[in-house]
Coordinates of C-alpha atoms in Angstrom, one line a residue:
M22 CA 50.1 27.2 184.4
A23 CA 51.1 24.9 181.3
Y24 CA 48.7 24.6 178.6
H25 CA 48.9 21.6 176.2
H26 CA 47.2 20.7 173.1
L27 CA 44.2 18.3 173.4
S28 CA 46.1 15.9 171.6
V29 CA 48.5 15.9 174.7
L30 CA 47.0 16.7 177.6
V31 CA 46.6 13.6 179.1
H32 CA 49.9 12.3 177.8
R33 CA 51.4 15.7 179.7
Q34 CA 49.1 14.8 182.7
A35 CA 50.7 10.9 182.8
E36 CA 54.0 12.4 182.8
K37 CA 53.2 14.3 185.9
Y38 CA 51.0 12.0 187.8
G39 CA 51.9 8.5 186.7
D40 CA 50.0 5.7 188.9
K41 CA 48.1 8.3 190.4
V42 CA 43.9 8.1 189.9
A43 CA 42.4 9.8 186.8
L44 CA 39.0 8.2 186.3
K45 CA 36.5 5.9 188.1
Y46 CA 33.9 4.2 186.3
K47 CA 31.2 1.5 187.5
D48 CA 31.6 -2.1 187.1
Y49 CA 27.8 -3.0 187.6
E50 CA 28.2 -6.4 187.6
K51 CA 31.2 -6.4 190.7
A52 CA 29.2 -3.3 192.2
Q53 CA 32.5 -1.8 192.6
W54 CA 34.0 1.8 190.8
V55 CA 37.2 1.0 189.1
P56 CA 40.0 3.1 189.1
V57 CA 42.4 4.3 185.9
T58 CA 45.5 5.8 186.1
W59 CA 46.7 8.6 184.5
N60 CA 49.2 6.4 183.0
A61 CA 46.4 3.8 181.7
F62 CA 44.2 6.6 180.8
S63 CA 47.0 7.9 178.5
A64 CA 48.1 4.2 177.1
T65 CA 44.5 3.6 176.0
I66 CA 44.3 6.6 174.2
R67 CA 47.7 6.4 172.0
Q68 CA 46.0 2.8 171.2
T69 CA 43.0 4.1 170.3
A70 CA 44.4 6.6 167.9
N71 CA 46.6 3.5 166.4
A72 CA 43.4 1.8 165.7
L73 CA 41.6 5.0 164.5
I74 CA 44.5 5.3 161.7
A75 CA 44.0 1.5 160.9
F76 CA 40.7 2.4 160.3
G77 CA 42.1 5.0 157.8
V78 CA 40.8 8.5 159.1
K79 CA 42.1 11.0 157.9
E80 CA 42.9 14.6 159.2
T81 CA 40.3 16.7 159.6
E82 CA 37.7 13.7 159.5
N83 CA 34.4 13.9 161.4
V84 CA 34.0 11.2 163.4
G85 CA 30.6 10.5 165.4
I86 CA 30.1 9.2 169.2
F87 CA 26.5 7.9 169.9
S88 CA 26.5 7.0 173.6
Q89 CA 25.8 8.0 177.1
N90 CA 28.9 8.8 179.5
K91 CA 31.6 6.1 179.2
P92 CA 35.4 6.4 180.1
E93 CA 35.2 4.8 175.9
C94 CA 34.2 8.6 175.3
L95 CA 36.9 10.6 176.4
Y96 CA 39.5 7.4 175.1
V97 CA 37.6 8.4 171.5
D98 CA 37.9 12.2 172.1
F99 CA 41.4 12.5 172.8
A100 CA 42.6 9.9 170.0
D101 CA 40.2 12.4 167.5
Y102 CA 42.7 14.9 168.7
A103 CA 45.7 13.2 168.5
V104 CA 45.3 12.3 164.7
R105 CA 43.7 15.7 164.0
A106 CA 40.4 14.3 163.6
V107 CA 36.9 16.0 164.9
T108 CA 34.9 14.7 167.3
I109 CA 31.0 14.6 166.9
P110 CA 29.2 13.7 169.9
L111 CA 25.4 12.6 169.5
Y112 CA 23.1 12.9 172.5
A113 CA 22.5 9.3 173.6
T114 CA 18.9 9.8 173.9
S115 CA 18.8 11.1 169.7
S116 CA 16.1 9.4 167.8
P117 CA 16.8 7.7 164.6
S118 CA 15.8 10.8 162.6
Q119 CA 18.5 13.2 164.5
V120 CA 21.3 10.9 164.0
H121 CA 20.2 10.5 160.6
Y122 CA 20.3 14.1 160.0
I123 CA 23.6 15.1 161.7
V124 CA 25.4 11.4 160.2
N125 CA 24.3 13.3 157.3
D126 CA 25.0 16.5 157.8
A127 CA 28.9 16.0 159.1
K128 CA 29.3 13.3 156.6
I129 CA 30.5 11.1 159.1
R130 CA 32.1 7.4 158.3
F131 CA 33.0 5.9 161.7
L132 CA 30.2 6.2 164.4
F133 CA 31.3 4.6 167.8
V134 CA 27.6 3.8 170.0
G135 CA 27.3 3.0 173.4
E136 CA 24.9 0.4 174.5
Q137 CA 21.8 -1.3 172.4
F138 CA 19.6 2.1 172.6
Q139 CA 22.1 3.8 170.3
Y140 CA 23.0 1.0 168.4
D141 CA 19.5 -0.1 167.4
A142 CA 18.8 4.0 166.4
A143 CA 21.9 4.2 164.3
F144 CA 21.7 1.0 162.2
S145 CA 17.9 1.3 161.5
V146 CA 19.3 4.6 159.5
F147 CA 22.4 2.8 158.7
G148 CA 21.3 2.4 155.0
F149 CA 19.8 5.8 154.4
C150 CA 23.2 7.4 155.8
N151 CA 25.4 8.2 152.5
T152 CA 28.8 8.3 154.1
L153 CA 28.2 5.5 157.1
E154 CA 30.4 2.4 156.6
R155 CA 31.4 1.3 160.2
L156 CA 29.8 1.4 163.6
V157 CA 32.1 0.1 166.8
I158 CA 30.1 -0.7 169.6
F159 CA 31.1 0.2 173.3
D160 CA 29.5 -2.2 175.2
R161 CA 30.0 -6.3 174.8
T162 CA 26.6 -7.1 175.6
V163 CA 24.7 -5.4 172.8
Q164 CA 23.3 -8.0 170.3
R165 CA 24.4 -6.8 166.3
D166 CA 21.1 -7.2 163.8
P167 CA 21.6 -10.6 162.2
R168 CA 21.9 -8.5 158.9
D169 CA 24.8 -6.6 160.3
Q170 CA 27.9 -7.4 158.5
T171 CA 30.1 -4.6 159.0
S172 CA 30.1 -3.3 163.0
M173 CA 32.5 -4.2 165.4
Y174 CA 33.1 -4.2 169.2
F175 CA 35.1 -1.4 170.6
D176 CA 37.6 -4.3 172.5
D177 CA 38.0 -5.7 168.9
F178 CA 38.5 -2.2 167.4
L179 CA 41.2 -1.3 170.1
A180 CA 43.3 -4.6 169.0
L181 CA 43.9 -2.8 165.7
G182 CA 46.0 -0.6 167.6
C183 CA 47.6 -3.0 169.5
G184 CA 51.4 -3.7 168.5
C185 CA 51.0 -2.0 165.1
P186 CA 53.2 0.4 163.5
Y187 CA 51.2 3.2 163.6
N188 CA 52.6 5.1 166.7
A189 CA 54.9 7.3 164.0
E190 CA 52.3 7.9 162.3
V191 CA 49.8 9.0 165.0
E192 CA 53.0 11.3 166.1
A193 CA 53.3 12.9 162.9
H194 CA 49.5 14.0 163.0
T195 CA 49.9 15.4 166.6
A196 CA 52.9 17.3 165.6
R197 CA 50.8 18.8 163.1
A198 CA 48.2 19.6 165.2
S199 CA 47.2 23.3 165.7
L200 CA 45.0 25.7 167.8
D201 CA 43.4 26.5 164.8
D202 CA 42.3 22.9 164.4
L203 CA 38.6 22.7 164.5
A204 CA 38.2 20.2 167.8
N205 CA 34.2 19.2 168.1
I206 CA 31.1 20.2 165.8
L207 CA 28.6 20.2 168.5
Y208 CA 24.9 20.0 167.4
T209 CA 22.4 22.1 169.6
S210 CA 19.4 20.1 170.3
G211 CA 16.9 22.4 168.2
T212 CA 13.8 24.2 170.3
T213 CA 12.9 25.7 167.3
G214 CA 13.8 24.4 163.4
E215 CA 16.3 22.1 162.8
P216 CA 19.8 21.2 164.6
K217 CA 22.8 23.5 164.1
G218 CA 26.6 22.1 164.7
V219 CA 28.6 24.5 166.3
M220 CA 32.0 24.5 165.3
L221 CA 34.3 24.8 168.3
H222 CA 37.6 24.9 167.7
H223 CA 41.3 24.3 169.6
F224 CA 41.5 27.9 170.0
N225 CA 38.5 28.2 172.1
Y226 CA 39.2 25.3 174.7
D227 CA 42.5 26.7 175.2
E228 CA 41.2 29.9 175.9
I229 CA 38.2 28.3 178.1
L230 CA 41.0 26.8 180.5
R231 CA 43.2 29.6 180.7
V232 CA 40.2 32.0 181.7
H233 CA 38.7 29.2 184.1
D234 CA 42.3 29.1 185.7
I235 CA 41.8 32.7 186.6
A236 CA 38.4 32.7 187.5
L237 CA 37.8 29.5 189.2
P238 CA 41.5 28.4 191.1
Q239 CA 39.7 26.3 193.8
L240 CA 39.7 23.5 191.3
T241 CA 42.7 21.4 192.2
E242 CA 44.2 17.8 191.7
R243 CA 43.2 16.8 195.1
D244 CA 39.0 17.2 193.7
V245 CA 37.1 14.0 192.7
V246 CA 34.7 15.2 190.0
L247 CA 31.3 13.5 189.8
N248 CA 30.7 13.3 185.8
F249 CA 26.9 13.5 185.6
L250 CA 25.4 15.8 182.9
P251 CA 26.3 14.2 179.1
L252 CA 29.2 14.7 177.9
T253 CA 27.8 15.8 174.5
H254 CA 26.6 19.0 176.3
V255 CA 29.4 21.5 176.1
F256 CA 28.8 22.1 180.0
E257 CA 29.9 19.1 180.9
R258 CA 32.2 18.6 178.1
A259 CA 34.4 22.0 179.0
W260 CA 34.3 21.1 182.3
T261 CA 35.6 18.2 182.3
Y262 CA 38.5 19.2 180.4
L263 CA 39.3 21.5 182.7
C264 CA 39.3 18.7 185.5
I265 CA 42.0 16.7 183.7
H266 CA 43.8 20.2 182.8
R267 CA 43.8 20.2 186.7
G268 CA 44.3 16.7 187.8
A269 CA 41.1 16.2 189.4
E270 CA 39.7 12.9 189.4
V271 CA 36.8 12.5 187.3
C272 CA 34.0 9.5 188.1
V273 CA 32.4 9.0 185.2
N274 CA 28.5 8.0 186.2
L275 CA 27.4 5.6 183.4
R276 CA 23.8 5.8 184.3
P277 CA 21.9 9.0 185.0
H278 CA 19.6 7.9 187.3
D279 CA 21.9 6.7 189.7
V280 CA 23.7 9.9 189.9
Q281 CA 22.4 10.0 193.8
A282 CA 23.3 6.8 194.1
S283 CA 26.8 7.6 192.4
M284 CA 27.1 10.8 194.9
R285 CA 26.7 8.6 198.0
E286 CA 29.4 6.4 196.5
V287 CA 32.3 8.3 195.8
H288 CA 31.5 11.7 197.4
P289 CA 32.5 14.1 195.3
T290 CA 33.8 17.3 196.2
A291 CA 32.5 19.2 192.8
M292 CA 30.2 18.5 190.3
C293 CA 28.5 20.6 187.4
S294 CA 24.6 20.5 187.5
V295 CA 21.4 21.8 186.0
P296 CA 19.3 24.0 188.7
R297 CA 16.7 21.5 188.8
F298 CA 18.5 19.0 190.5
W299 CA 19.1 21.4 193.2
E300 CA 15.0 22.3 193.4
K301 CA 14.8 18.4 193.8
V302 CA 17.3 19.1 196.8
Y303 CA 15.7 21.8 197.9
V304 CA 11.8 20.1 197.6
A305 CA 13.5 17.0 199.8
V306 CA 14.6 19.2 202.8
H307 CA 11.8 21.7 202.9
E308 CA 9.4 18.5 202.7
Q309 CA 11.4 16.6 205.8
M310 CA 10.8 20.2 207.4
A311 CA 7.4 20.4 207.2
Q312 CA 6.8 16.7 208.6
S313 CA 9.2 17.4 211.6
S314 CA 7.9 17.9 215.0
G315 CA 7.9 21.3 216.3
L316 CA 11.7 21.4 218.3
R317 CA 12.9 19.7 215.0
R318 CA 11.6 21.7 212.2
K319 CA 12.5 25.1 214.3
L320 CA 16.3 23.6 214.6
M321 CA 16.1 23.1 210.8
E322 CA 14.6 26.7 210.0
D323 CA 17.3 28.6 212.4
A324 CA 20.2 26.3 210.8
L325 CA 19.0 27.3 207.4
K326 CA 18.9 31.3 208.7
V327 CA 22.1 31.3 210.4
G328 CA 23.5 29.9 207.4
R329 CA 22.0 32.6 205.3
L330 CA 23.4 35.7 207.6
H331 CA 26.7 33.8 208.2
N332 CA 27.5 33.1 204.4
I333 CA 25.5 35.2 202.7
D334 CA 25.5 38.5 204.3
Y335 CA 29.3 38.2 205.7
V336 CA 31.4 35.3 204.1
R337 CA 30.3 36.5 200.5
R338 CA 30.9 40.2 201.2
E339 CA 34.5 39.3 202.6
L340 CA 33.4 40.4 206.7
T341 CA 34.0 38.6 209.5
P342 CA 31.0 37.3 211.4
P343 CA 30.5 38.1 214.3
V344 CA 31.5 35.8 217.4
W345 CA 28.2 34.1 218.1
L346 CA 27.3 33.9 214.4
R347 CA 30.7 32.1 214.0
L348 CA 29.9 29.8 217.1
K349 CA 25.8 29.1 215.9
Y350 CA 27.2 28.3 212.4
K351 CA 30.1 25.8 213.5
F352 CA 27.5 24.3 215.7
Y353 CA 25.2 23.7 212.7
E354 CA 28.0 22.5 210.1
K355 CA 28.6 19.5 212.7
T356 CA 25.0 18.6 212.9
V357 CA 22.3 20.0 210.5
Y358 CA 24.8 20.7 207.6
A359 CA 26.8 17.7 207.9
I360 CA 23.7 15.3 208.3
L361 CA 22.3 16.6 204.8
K362 CA 25.5 16.7 203.4
K363 CA 25.8 13.5 204.0
H364 CA 22.2 12.1 202.8
I365 CA 23.4 13.5 199.4
G366 CA 27.2 12.2 199.6
L367 CA 28.3 15.6 199.9
E368 CA 30.2 15.7 202.8
H369 CA 33.4 16.8 201.4
A370 CA 32.0 19.5 199.1
N371 CA 34.3 22.1 197.5
F372 CA 31.6 23.9 194.6
F373 CA 29.6 22.8 192.4
P374 CA 29.3 24.8 188.9
T375 CA 25.4 25.4 187.6
A376 CA 23.8 26.5 184.6
G377 CA 21.8 25.3 181.6
A378 CA 18.7 27.2 182.9
A379 CA 17.4 29.6 185.3
V380 CA 18.4 30.0 189.2
S381 CA 15.7 30.6 191.5
N382 CA 17.0 33.2 194.6
E383 CA 15.5 30.3 196.8
I384 CA 17.3 28.1 195.3
C385 CA 20.6 29.4 195.7
E386 CA 20.6 31.2 198.8
F387 CA 19.4 27.5 200.5
A388 CA 22.5 25.7 198.9
H389 CA 24.9 28.7 200.4
S390 CA 22.8 28.7 203.2
V391 CA 23.7 25.1 204.2
G392 CA 27.2 25.4 202.9
I393 CA 27.2 24.2 199.5
F394 CA 28.9 26.8 197.0
M395 CA 26.3 26.7 193.7
L396 CA 28.7 28.3 191.4
V397 CA 25.7 29.9 189.3
G398 CA 26.8 30.7 185.8
Y399 CA 25.9 31.6 182.0
G400 CA 26.8 30.2 178.8
L401 CA 26.0 28.7 175.7
T402 CA 27.5 26.2 173.0
E403 CA 28.5 28.8 170.9
S404 CA 30.6 30.6 174.0
T405 CA 32.5 27.2 174.7
A406 CA 29.9 27.5 178.1
T407 CA 31.4 29.7 180.7
V408 CA 30.2 33.6 179.8
A409 CA 30.2 34.5 183.2
C410 CA 29.9 32.6 186.7
F411 CA 30.0 33.2 190.8
R412 CA 33.3 33.9 192.2
Q413 CA 34.3 32.4 195.3
T414 CA 33.5 35.4 197.0
G415 CA 31.5 39.0 195.9
F416 CA 28.9 37.4 194.0
E417 CA 25.6 39.2 193.2
I418 CA 22.4 36.2 194.0
G419 CA 20.1 37.2 191.4
S420 CA 23.0 38.1 189.0
V421 CA 24.7 35.1 186.7
G422 CA 28.4 36.0 187.8
Q423 CA 30.8 37.8 186.9
V424 CA 31.8 38.4 183.1
M425 CA 34.9 35.8 182.2
P426 CA 38.4 37.6 182.0
G427 CA 39.2 38.5 178.3
L428 CA 35.8 38.2 176.9
E429 CA 33.5 41.4 175.6
V430 CA 30.4 41.7 176.7
K431 CA 27.7 44.5 175.5
I432 CA 24.0 45.0 175.6
G433 CA 22.3 45.9 172.1
E434 CA 19.2 46.7 171.2
N435 CA 16.4 44.6 173.0
S436 CA 18.5 44.3 175.7
E437 CA 20.0 41.4 173.8
I438 CA 23.6 40.1 175.2
L439 CA 26.4 40.5 172.7
L440 CA 29.6 38.8 172.9
R441 CA 33.3 38.3 171.1
G442 CA 36.6 37.0 172.2
R443 CA 38.8 33.7 171.6
T444 CA 36.1 31.4 173.5
I445 CA 33.1 32.3 170.7
S446 CA 32.8 29.9 168.0
T447 CA 33.4 30.8 164.4
G448 CA 30.1 30.1 163.1
Y449 CA 27.9 27.0 162.2
Y450 CA 28.8 23.8 160.0
N451 CA 27.3 23.8 156.7
K452 CA 25.2 27.2 157.5
P453 CA 26.5 30.2 156.3
E454 CA 23.3 32.4 156.4
A455 CA 23.1 31.0 160.3
T456 CA 26.5 32.0 161.3
A457 CA 25.7 35.7 159.4
A458 CA 22.4 36.0 161.1
A459 CA 24.4 35.0 164.7
I460 CA 27.6 36.9 164.3
D461 CA 27.5 40.4 162.7
A462 CA 30.0 42.3 160.3
E463 CA 32.3 43.5 164.0
G464 CA 32.2 39.9 165.2
W465 CA 29.8 40.2 167.6
F466 CA 27.4 37.1 168.8
H467 CA 23.9 37.5 169.2
T468 CA 23.4 35.5 172.4
G469 CA 19.0 35.6 171.7
D470 CA 19.1 36.2 175.4
A471 CA 18.0 39.6 176.8
G472 CA 19.8 41.1 180.1
Y473 CA 22.0 44.3 181.3
L474 CA 25.5 44.6 183.5
E475 CA 25.7 46.2 186.6
G476 CA 29.6 46.6 186.7
D477 CA 31.2 43.3 185.6
H478 CA 27.9 41.2 186.7
L479 CA 25.8 39.9 184.5
Y480 CA 22.3 39.7 184.9
L481 CA 19.7 38.1 182.7
T482 CA 15.9 39.0 182.3
E483 CA 14.6 36.9 179.6
R484 CA 15.1 34.6 176.6
I485 CA 14.1 37.1 173.5
K486 CA 12.9 34.1 171.2
D487 CA 11.2 32.6 174.0
L488 CA 9.5 36.5 174.9
F489 CA 5.3 35.5 174.7
K490 CA 3.2 38.8 173.6
T491 CA -0.3 38.8 174.6
S492 CA -3.1 39.8 172.4
N493 CA -3.5 42.8 174.8
G494 CA 0.0 43.8 173.7
K495 CA 1.9 42.8 177.2
Y496 CA 5.0 40.7 177.2
I497 CA 5.2 37.8 178.9
S498 CA 8.8 35.8 180.1
P499 CA 8.0 32.6 180.6
Q500 CA 11.3 31.4 181.9
A501 CA 10.8 33.9 184.7
L502 CA 7.2 32.3 185.7
E503 CA 8.1 28.2 185.1
T504 CA 11.4 29.2 187.2
R505 CA 9.5 30.5 190.3
L506 CA 6.4 27.7 190.0
S507 CA 9.0 24.8 189.7
I508 CA 10.3 25.7 193.2
D509 CA 6.9 24.1 194.7
R510 CA 7.1 20.5 195.9
Y511 CA 3.8 19.5 194.0
I512 CA 5.2 20.6 190.8
D513 CA 7.4 19.2 188.5
Q514 CA 7.1 20.5 185.1
V515 CA 5.5 23.6 184.0
A516 CA 5.0 25.1 180.2
V517 CA 3.5 28.6 180.4
I518 CA 0.9 29.5 177.7
A519 CA 0.4 33.4 176.4
D520 CA 1.6 34.2 173.0
Q521 CA -1.4 35.8 171.3
R522 CA -3.9 34.8 173.9
K523 CA -6.0 37.3 176.4
F524 CA -4.3 35.9 179.2
V525 CA -1.4 33.5 180.8
S526 CA -2.1 30.0 181.3
A527 CA 0.0 27.0 182.2
L528 CA 0.4 23.1 181.8
I529 CA 1.5 21.8 184.6
V530 CA 2.7 18.2 185.6
P531 CA 2.6 17.3 189.2
A532 CA 4.5 16.0 191.8
Y533 CA 2.8 13.0 191.8
E534 CA 3.8 11.4 194.4
Y535 CA 3.3 14.4 196.8
V536 CA -0.2 14.9 195.3
E537 CA -1.2 11.3 195.9
A538 CA 0.6 11.6 199.5
Y539 CA -1.6 14.9 200.2
A540 CA -5.0 13.1 198.8
R541 CA -4.4 10.0 201.1
E542 CA -4.0 12.6 204.0
K543 CA -7.4 14.5 203.0
G544 CA -9.1 11.2 202.6
L545 CA -9.8 11.7 199.2
T546 CA -11.0 8.8 196.7
W547 CA -9.5 8.1 193.0
Q548 CA -9.9 5.7 190.6
T549 CA -7.2 7.0 188.0
R550 CA -4.4 9.4 187.9
E551 CA -6.8 11.7 185.8
D552 CA -9.5 11.9 188.7
L553 CA -7.2 12.4 190.9
L554 CA -6.2 15.3 188.9
R555 CA -9.7 16.9 188.3
H556 CA -10.4 16.5 192.0
P557 CA -11.6 19.9 193.7
K558 CA -9.3 19.9 196.2
V559 CA -6.6 18.9 194.3
L560 CA -7.1 22.1 192.0
A561 CA -7.3 24.0 195.1
L562 CA -4.4 23.1 196.6
F563 CA -2.5 24.2 193.3
R564 CA -4.7 27.2 193.0
A565 CA -3.4 28.6 196.3
R566 CA -0.1 27.3 195.6
I567 CA 0.4 29.3 192.2
D568 CA -1.2 32.0 193.9
T569 CA 0.8 32.4 196.6
L570 CA 4.2 31.7 194.2
Q571 CA 3.6 34.1 191.7
Q572 CA 2.6 37.3 193.8
Q573 CA 5.9 39.1 193.0
F574 CA 4.6 39.3 189.5
A575 CA 2.5 42.1 187.8
H576 CA -1.5 41.1 187.4
Y577 CA -0.9 40.2 183.3
E578 CA 1.8 38.3 183.8
Q579 CA 0.1 36.0 186.6
V580 CA -1.4 32.3 185.8
K581 CA -5.1 32.9 185.5
R582 CA -5.9 29.2 184.5
F583 CA -3.9 26.1 184.6
T584 CA -4.2 22.3 183.6
L585 CA -2.9 19.4 185.5
L586 CA -1.3 16.6 183.0
P587 CA -1.3 13.0 184.1
E588 CA 2.0 12.5 182.0
P589 CA 5.0 13.8 182.2
F590 CA 6.8 16.0 178.9
S591 CA 9.1 13.7 177.6
M592 CA 11.8 13.3 174.9
E593 CA 9.7 10.6 173.6
K594 CA 6.7 12.8 172.2
G595 CA 9.6 15.2 171.1
E596 CA 8.7 17.7 173.9
L597 CA 11.9 18.3 175.4
T598 CA 15.4 18.4 173.8
N599 CA 18.0 16.3 174.7
T600 CA 19.0 19.1 177.3
L601 CA 15.4 18.8 178.8
K602 CA 14.7 22.1 177.6
L603 CA 10.8 22.7 176.5
R604 CA 10.2 22.5 172.9
R605 CA 6.9 24.9 173.2
R606 CA 5.7 24.5 169.2
V607 CA 5.2 20.7 170.1
I608 CA 3.3 20.9 173.6
A609 CA 1.3 23.3 172.1
Q610 CA 0.4 20.9 169.3
N611 CA 0.3 18.0 171.7
Y612 CA -1.8 19.7 174.0
R613 CA -3.7 22.2 171.8
E614 CA -7.4 20.6 173.1
A615 CA -6.1 21.0 176.7
I616 CA -5.0 24.7 175.9
E617 CA -8.2 25.7 173.7
R618 CA -10.2 24.7 177.0
M619 CA -8.5 27.3 179.1
Y620 CA -9.6 30.1 176.8
E621 CA -13.1 29.1 176.2
E622 CA -14.2 31.3 178.7
E623 CA -13.4 35.1 179.4
V624 CA -11.2 35.2 182.5
S625 CA -11.1 38.9 184.2

């Protein structure tokens, strides 16, 4: 397969595919998906590159994109590469202080913003950013501040690149493009301390495309892919570049909350997501089973058992299922599985990469049992996403897959996973000390994750930095407990507390709609949500469900006390990162009174 530098990738694909659809996005006013052909994709990138030259963008300059997922993000991305500039994406939910930090750290002059929220956040810190000169606004409906004398809308910006003499200058920049050029600086979400800018070069992306061609040949130009996670996240970014490299059709989901509707409208064959998405599907199916009549429930339970036996015990191991099992599976494939897939818009499912957090065995087995190939993987921003992932067959449930070709992995002190190879970042922008701490003298990147290898299958055990030590000297892995508890339909979010404490406790955000339905069924009365969550029967419900879920853990690892919270953890309160990871220090501070109450009396 041919490998093209990202500066020319879309143009080479346009030469190959012409008027075949490359992208789609939803026009909400017309309530329809708008196609963009490969030729149009290429032409818009050329025009955007011309406009960047007209703006005065220099080679190796850092250009910011602060937006939710939009086709314009990709136009600017690939135009940056064409003029040898560097793209700095910011999460669409970033606060003004985060925007201020990144713009100043990366010395950004030109920042592209998406909608009103991003514009307002950027303009509010404009005067405090030493290098910032212009904002370019993607959405025409954004209302500019009356004091704003410098920003412009994207269509006006594009007009700068129409009919101008910059084509030759762009081509000269592109001719000098090298795999050694810096492509992106991706700022980590910062669960502790200030964000670090991970430097990814073009050779990192070139290598990640090459090894995925070996590991994931099932992605083809016939696939329809829903772009759902933020393009700021290395998982979605590298995955989208792989889809473009393979010639797949990418449907850009503009509004994260609309993902389920988008799935039913575009019927994706592939989509990368985080485990929480599949946890919600799992909960919904099991809730439906619980509410079904006896015969219907038994049919669904049998379908899951048959699917598990067929897909996990036989197909996964490349064994031929017995005739009776094949026949039963085909029956359920046309009935139970088909109804489920149609309900969520996955009638034509191919495979679905899933990473970003731990995947419980129950969720993984469920997806495979109903014929949805959940491709579990593990990666980091510093590894240009994938370190290991499932293959079509031979994968081991409980692992994060087989190590990617060409990547060296070894297990260091404290079982830490160490990485070395061409997909690994050269370090952190403007942070030589942090780089030296993460990458040792022999070139091994220290992930901070603990795990082990069985052959070429990689297993994760815990996040070393998040490992808690109780005051009794016992070590607790909060992620393992949180992953286990989060599969319960009554639990939406959970934060385990244990560090320097005598026992393990938890702050739990309930799935309020299920708790309220339970309360109505039991005839409970309440005035406020706080009243409901303090009701003895609701507390007893959670106690019983927690105890059942945590039976596999040692006594000292189990949650002894818990507090039900009336409001969810949020990014606005600083409790979640932009990738929805817990900021444990902030949560401990925000809920310190509730936490202290759980430790007021001794628990045996």
